[in-house]
CSV table of C-alpha atoms in Angstrom, one decimal:
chain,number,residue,atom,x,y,z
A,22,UNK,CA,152.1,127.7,131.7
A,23,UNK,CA,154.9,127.3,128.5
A,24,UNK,CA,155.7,124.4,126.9
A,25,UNK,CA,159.4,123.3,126.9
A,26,UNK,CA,161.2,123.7,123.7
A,27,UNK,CA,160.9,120.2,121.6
A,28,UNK,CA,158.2,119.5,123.6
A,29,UNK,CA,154.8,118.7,121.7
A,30,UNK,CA,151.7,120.5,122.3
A,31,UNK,CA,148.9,118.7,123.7
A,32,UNK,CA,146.6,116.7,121.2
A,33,UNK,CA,143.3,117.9,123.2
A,34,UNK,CA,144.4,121.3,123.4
A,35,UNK,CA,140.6,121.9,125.4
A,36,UNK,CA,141.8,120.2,128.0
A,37,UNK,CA,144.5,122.8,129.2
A,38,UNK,CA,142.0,124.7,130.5
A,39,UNK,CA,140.6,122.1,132.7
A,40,UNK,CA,143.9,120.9,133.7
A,41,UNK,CA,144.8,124.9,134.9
A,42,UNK,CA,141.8,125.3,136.6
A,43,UNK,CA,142.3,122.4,138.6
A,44,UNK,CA,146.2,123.5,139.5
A,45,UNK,CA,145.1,127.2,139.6
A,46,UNK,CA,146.7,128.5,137.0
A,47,UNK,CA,144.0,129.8,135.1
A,48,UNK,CA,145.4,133.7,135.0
A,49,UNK,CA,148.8,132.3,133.5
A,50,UNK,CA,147.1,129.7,131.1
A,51,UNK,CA,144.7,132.5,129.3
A,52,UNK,CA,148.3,135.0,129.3
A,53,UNK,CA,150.0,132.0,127.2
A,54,UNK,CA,147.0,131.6,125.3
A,55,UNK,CA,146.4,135.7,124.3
A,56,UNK,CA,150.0,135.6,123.2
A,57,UNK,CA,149.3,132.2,121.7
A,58,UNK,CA,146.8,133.2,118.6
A,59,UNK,CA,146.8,129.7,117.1
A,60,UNK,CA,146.5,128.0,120.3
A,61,UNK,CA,143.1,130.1,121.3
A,62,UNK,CA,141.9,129.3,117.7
A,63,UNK,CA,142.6,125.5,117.7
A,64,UNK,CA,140.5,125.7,121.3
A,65,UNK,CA,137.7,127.2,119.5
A,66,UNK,CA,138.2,124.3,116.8
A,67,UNK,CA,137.4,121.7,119.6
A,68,UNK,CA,134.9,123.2,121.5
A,69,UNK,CA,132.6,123.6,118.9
A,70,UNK,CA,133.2,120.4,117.5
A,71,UNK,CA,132.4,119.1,121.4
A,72,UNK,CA,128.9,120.6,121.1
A,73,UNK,CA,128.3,119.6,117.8
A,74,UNK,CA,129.0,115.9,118.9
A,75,UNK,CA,126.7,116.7,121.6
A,76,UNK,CA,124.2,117.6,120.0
A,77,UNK,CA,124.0,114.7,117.8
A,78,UNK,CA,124.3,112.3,120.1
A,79,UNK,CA,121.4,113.4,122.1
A,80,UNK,CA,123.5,114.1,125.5
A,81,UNK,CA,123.8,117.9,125.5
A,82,UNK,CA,121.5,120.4,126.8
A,83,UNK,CA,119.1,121.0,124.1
A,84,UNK,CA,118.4,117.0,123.3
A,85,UNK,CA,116.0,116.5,126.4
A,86,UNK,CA,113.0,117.0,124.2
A,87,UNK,CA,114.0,114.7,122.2
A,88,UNK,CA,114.0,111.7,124.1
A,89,UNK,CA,110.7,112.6,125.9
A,90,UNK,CA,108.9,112.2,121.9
A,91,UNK,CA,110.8,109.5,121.4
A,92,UNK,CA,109.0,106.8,123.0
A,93,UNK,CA,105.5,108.2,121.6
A,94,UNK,CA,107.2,107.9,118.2
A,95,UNK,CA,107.7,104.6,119.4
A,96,UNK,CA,104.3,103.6,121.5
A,97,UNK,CA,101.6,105.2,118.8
A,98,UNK,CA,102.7,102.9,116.0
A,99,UNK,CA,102.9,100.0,118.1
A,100,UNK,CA,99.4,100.5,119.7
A,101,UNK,CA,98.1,101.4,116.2
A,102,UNK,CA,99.4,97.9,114.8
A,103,UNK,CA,98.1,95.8,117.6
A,104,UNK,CA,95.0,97.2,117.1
A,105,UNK,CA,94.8,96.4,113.1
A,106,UNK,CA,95.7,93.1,114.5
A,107,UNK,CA,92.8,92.4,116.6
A,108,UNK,CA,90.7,94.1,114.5
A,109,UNK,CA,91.8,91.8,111.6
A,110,UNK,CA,91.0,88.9,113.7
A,111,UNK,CA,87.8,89.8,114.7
A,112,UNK,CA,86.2,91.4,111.5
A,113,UNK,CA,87.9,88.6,108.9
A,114,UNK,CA,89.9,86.0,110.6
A,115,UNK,CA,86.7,84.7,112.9
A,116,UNK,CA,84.0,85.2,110.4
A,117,UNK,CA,85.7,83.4,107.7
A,118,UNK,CA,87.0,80.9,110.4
A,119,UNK,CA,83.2,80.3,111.3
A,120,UNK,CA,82.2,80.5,107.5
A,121,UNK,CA,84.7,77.3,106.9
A,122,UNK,CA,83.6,75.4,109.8
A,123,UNK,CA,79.8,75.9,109.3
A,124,UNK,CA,80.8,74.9,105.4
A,125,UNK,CA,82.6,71.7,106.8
A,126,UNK,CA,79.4,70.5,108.9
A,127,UNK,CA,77.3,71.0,106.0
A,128,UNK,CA,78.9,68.8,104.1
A,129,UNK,CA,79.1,66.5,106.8
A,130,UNK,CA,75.8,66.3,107.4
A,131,UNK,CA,75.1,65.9,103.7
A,132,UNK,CA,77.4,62.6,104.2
A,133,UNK,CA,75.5,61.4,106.9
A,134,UNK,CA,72.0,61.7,104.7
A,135,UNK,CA,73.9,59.7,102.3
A,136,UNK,CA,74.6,57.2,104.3
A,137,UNK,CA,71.0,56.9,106.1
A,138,UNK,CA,69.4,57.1,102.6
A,139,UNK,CA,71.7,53.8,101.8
A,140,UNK,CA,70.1,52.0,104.9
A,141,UNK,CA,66.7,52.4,103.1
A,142,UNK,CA,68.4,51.4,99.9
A,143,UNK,CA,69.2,48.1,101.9
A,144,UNK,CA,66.0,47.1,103.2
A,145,UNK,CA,64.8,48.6,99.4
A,146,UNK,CA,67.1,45.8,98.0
A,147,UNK,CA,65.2,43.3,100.8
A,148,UNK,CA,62.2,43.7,99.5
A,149,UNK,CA,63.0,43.0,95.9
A,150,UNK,CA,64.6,40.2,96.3
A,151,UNK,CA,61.6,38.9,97.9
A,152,UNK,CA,62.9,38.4,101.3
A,153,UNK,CA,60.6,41.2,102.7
A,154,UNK,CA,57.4,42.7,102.0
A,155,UNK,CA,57.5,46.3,101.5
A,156,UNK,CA,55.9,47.0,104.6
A,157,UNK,CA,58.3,45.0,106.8
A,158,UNK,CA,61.1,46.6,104.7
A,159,UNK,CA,59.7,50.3,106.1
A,160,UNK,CA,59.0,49.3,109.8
A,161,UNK,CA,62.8,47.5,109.7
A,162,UNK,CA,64.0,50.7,107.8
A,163,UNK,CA,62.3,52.8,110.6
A,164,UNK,CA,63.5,50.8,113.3
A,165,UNK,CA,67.3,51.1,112.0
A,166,UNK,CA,67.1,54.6,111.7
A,167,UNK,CA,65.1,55.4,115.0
A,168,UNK,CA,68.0,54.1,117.0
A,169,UNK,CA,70.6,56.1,115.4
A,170,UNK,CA,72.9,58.7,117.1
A,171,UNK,CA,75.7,60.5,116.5
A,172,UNK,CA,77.4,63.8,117.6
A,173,UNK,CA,79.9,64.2,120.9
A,174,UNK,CA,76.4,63.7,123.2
A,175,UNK,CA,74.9,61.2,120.6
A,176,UNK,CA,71.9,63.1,120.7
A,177,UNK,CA,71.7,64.1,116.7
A,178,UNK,CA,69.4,62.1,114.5
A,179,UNK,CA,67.6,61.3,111.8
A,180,UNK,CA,63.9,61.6,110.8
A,181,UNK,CA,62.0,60.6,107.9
A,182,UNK,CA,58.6,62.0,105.9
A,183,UNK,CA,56.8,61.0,103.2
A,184,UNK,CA,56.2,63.6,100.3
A,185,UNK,CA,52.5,64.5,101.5
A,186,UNK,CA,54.6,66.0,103.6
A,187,UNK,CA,53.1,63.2,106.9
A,188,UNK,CA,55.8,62.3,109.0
A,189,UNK,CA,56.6,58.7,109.2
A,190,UNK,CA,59.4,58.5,112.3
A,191,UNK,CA,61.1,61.4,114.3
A,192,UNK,CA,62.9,60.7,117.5
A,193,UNK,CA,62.1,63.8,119.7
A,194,UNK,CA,58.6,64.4,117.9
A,195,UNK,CA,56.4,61.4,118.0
A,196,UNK,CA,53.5,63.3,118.8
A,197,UNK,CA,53.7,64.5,115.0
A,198,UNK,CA,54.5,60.9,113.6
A,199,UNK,CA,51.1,60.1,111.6
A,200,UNK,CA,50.5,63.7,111.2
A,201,UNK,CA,50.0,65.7,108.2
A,202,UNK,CA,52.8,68.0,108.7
A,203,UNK,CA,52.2,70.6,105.5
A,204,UNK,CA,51.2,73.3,107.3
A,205,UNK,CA,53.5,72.7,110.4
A,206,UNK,CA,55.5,76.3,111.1
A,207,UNK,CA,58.2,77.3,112.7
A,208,UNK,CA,58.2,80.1,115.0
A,209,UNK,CA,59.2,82.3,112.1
A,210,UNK,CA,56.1,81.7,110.1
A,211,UNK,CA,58.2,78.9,108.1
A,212,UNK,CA,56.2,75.7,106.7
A,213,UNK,CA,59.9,73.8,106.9
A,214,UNK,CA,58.6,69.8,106.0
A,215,UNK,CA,56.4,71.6,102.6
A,216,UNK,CA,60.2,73.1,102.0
A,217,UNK,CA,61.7,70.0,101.9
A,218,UNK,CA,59.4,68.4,99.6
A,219,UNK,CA,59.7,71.0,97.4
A,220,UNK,CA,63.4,71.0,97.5
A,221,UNK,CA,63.4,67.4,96.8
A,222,UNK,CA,60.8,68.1,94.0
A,223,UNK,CA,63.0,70.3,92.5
A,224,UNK,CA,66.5,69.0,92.8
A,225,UNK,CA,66.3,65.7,94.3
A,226,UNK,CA,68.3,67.0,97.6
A,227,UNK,CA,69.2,70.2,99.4
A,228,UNK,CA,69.8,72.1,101.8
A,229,UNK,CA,66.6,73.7,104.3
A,230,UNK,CA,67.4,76.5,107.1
A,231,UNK,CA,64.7,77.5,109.9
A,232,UNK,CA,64.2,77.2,113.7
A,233,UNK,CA,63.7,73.9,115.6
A,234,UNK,CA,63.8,72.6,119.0
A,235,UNK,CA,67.4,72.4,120.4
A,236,UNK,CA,67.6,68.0,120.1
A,237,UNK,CA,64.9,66.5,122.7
A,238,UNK,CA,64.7,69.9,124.6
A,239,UNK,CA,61.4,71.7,123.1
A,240,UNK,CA,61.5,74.7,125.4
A,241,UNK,CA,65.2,76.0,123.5
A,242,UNK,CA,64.5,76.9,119.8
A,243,UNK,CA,67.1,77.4,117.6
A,244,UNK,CA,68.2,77.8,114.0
A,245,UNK,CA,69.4,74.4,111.9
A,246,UNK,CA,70.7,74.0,108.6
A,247,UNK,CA,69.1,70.1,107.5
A,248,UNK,CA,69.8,68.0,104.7
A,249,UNK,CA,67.3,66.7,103.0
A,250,UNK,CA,67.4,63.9,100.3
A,251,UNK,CA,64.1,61.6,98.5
A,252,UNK,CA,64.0,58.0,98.6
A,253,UNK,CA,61.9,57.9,95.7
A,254,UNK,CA,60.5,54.1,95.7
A,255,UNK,CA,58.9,54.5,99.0
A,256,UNK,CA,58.4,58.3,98.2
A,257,UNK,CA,60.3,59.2,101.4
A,258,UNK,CA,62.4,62.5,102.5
A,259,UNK,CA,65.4,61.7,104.8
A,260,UNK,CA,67.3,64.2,106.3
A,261,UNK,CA,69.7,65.5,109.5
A,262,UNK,CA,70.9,68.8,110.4
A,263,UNK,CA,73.4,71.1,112.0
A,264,UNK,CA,72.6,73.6,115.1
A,265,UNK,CA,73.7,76.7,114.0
A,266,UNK,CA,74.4,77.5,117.9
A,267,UNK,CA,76.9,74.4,117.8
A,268,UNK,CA,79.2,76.6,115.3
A,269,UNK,CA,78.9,79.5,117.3
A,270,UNK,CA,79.8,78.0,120.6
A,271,UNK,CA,82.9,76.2,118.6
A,272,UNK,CA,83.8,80.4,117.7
A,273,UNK,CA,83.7,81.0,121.2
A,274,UNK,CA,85.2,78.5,122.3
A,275,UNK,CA,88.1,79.6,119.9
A,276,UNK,CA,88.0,83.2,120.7
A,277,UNK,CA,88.6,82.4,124.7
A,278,UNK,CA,91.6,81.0,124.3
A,279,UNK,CA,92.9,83.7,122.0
């Protein structure tokens, strides 16, 4: 194979031998190229510079380990983040999630004392202005509050005692209405109604934590958060709590859907 005079050589001199093979003239090709030095040396110019593309590209014949670590280069991260992410969830996002929302009820309980203690303000204000005696004021006051309800079953309420602690009016209790209730426990050993006195004592109003009775059902005890606050010309305690269990089946609730 010669190349006419004039004529220019071929660009991709690499591909003569491919083009010879395929005509069979391999014998004459590698003649022209042993009396061709410059030839045979730009050939060896483009054939390595084939397997050095190769090679960095992935596509010749030592990339295949490559691409089989390639996707765990790819997968471990990944995995590693996702689990940071639920871990994250779980270990901060929920607990401070359930830290705000049991923070929110508090205070809204702590609202609803408020406004229970106004109702006794109300009949309070009755009974100096001479329109009722003091003890029609209390069995009106009672009355009012007994009936109250709130909550998405309306079955939360309100109770009252007197600072002895003897409870004057409870909804799901009457069995302890009348009853000094000083020494009344919870199942933890807690003496919850001496607790409030004493927290009204002290500050006036407050928070008390222990175990009661989940609403009218006496078999299902539970902790509750209550808010207690002193009605000091009748020398009463008001108060209404949170289930503790209520939060908790909110964070459930939440976590389900996640």
């Amino acid at each position: 194979l010669r190349l006419a005079p004039g004529a220019k050589p071929f660009r991709k001199i690499s591909g003569l031998r491919t083009m010879a093979a395929a005509s069979g003239f391999n014998p004459g090709l590698d003649i022209f190229l042993t009396g061709n030095p410059g030839l045979t040396n730009e050939m060896h110019m483009a054939s390595n510079q084939k397997q050095h593309f190769s090679s960095a590209s992935g596509t010749g014949p030592g990339s295949g380990p490559t691409f089989k670590t390639l996707p765990v280069n790819i997968v471990i991260p990944v995995i590693l983040a996702i689990l940071l992410f639920i871990l994250t969830i779980y270990l901060i996002l929920i607990p401070l999630v359930e830290k705000n929302m049991l923070e929110t009820k508090r205070q809204g309980i702590q609202q609803l004392t408020e406004s229970g203690w106004s109702a006794l303000e109300t009949f309070y204000a009755k009974e100096k202005a001479g329109a009722l005696s003091r003890e029609k004021a209390k069995q009106m006051a009672v009355q009012h509050l007994n009936r109250l309800r709130y909550g998405p079953e309306l079955a939360d309420y309100f109770w009252i005692n007197d600072m002895t602690p003897r409870m004057i009016m409870h909804p799901y209790r009457p069995d302890l209405v009348g009853k000094d209730v000083a020494n009344f426990e919870d199942p933890a050993g807690k003496k919850l109604f001496s607790q409030m006195v004493s927290t009204v004592e002290a500050h006036g109003s407050g928070f008390v934590d222990y175990l009661w009775q989940w609403k009218d059902n006496p078999e299902k005890i539970v902790p509750k958060i209550s808010y207690v606050k002193g009605f000091e010309p009748w020398g009463w305690v008001i108060g209404t709590g949170i289930y503790v269990e209520d939060v908790r089946h909110e964070i459930r609730a939440i976590t389900r859907q996640m």
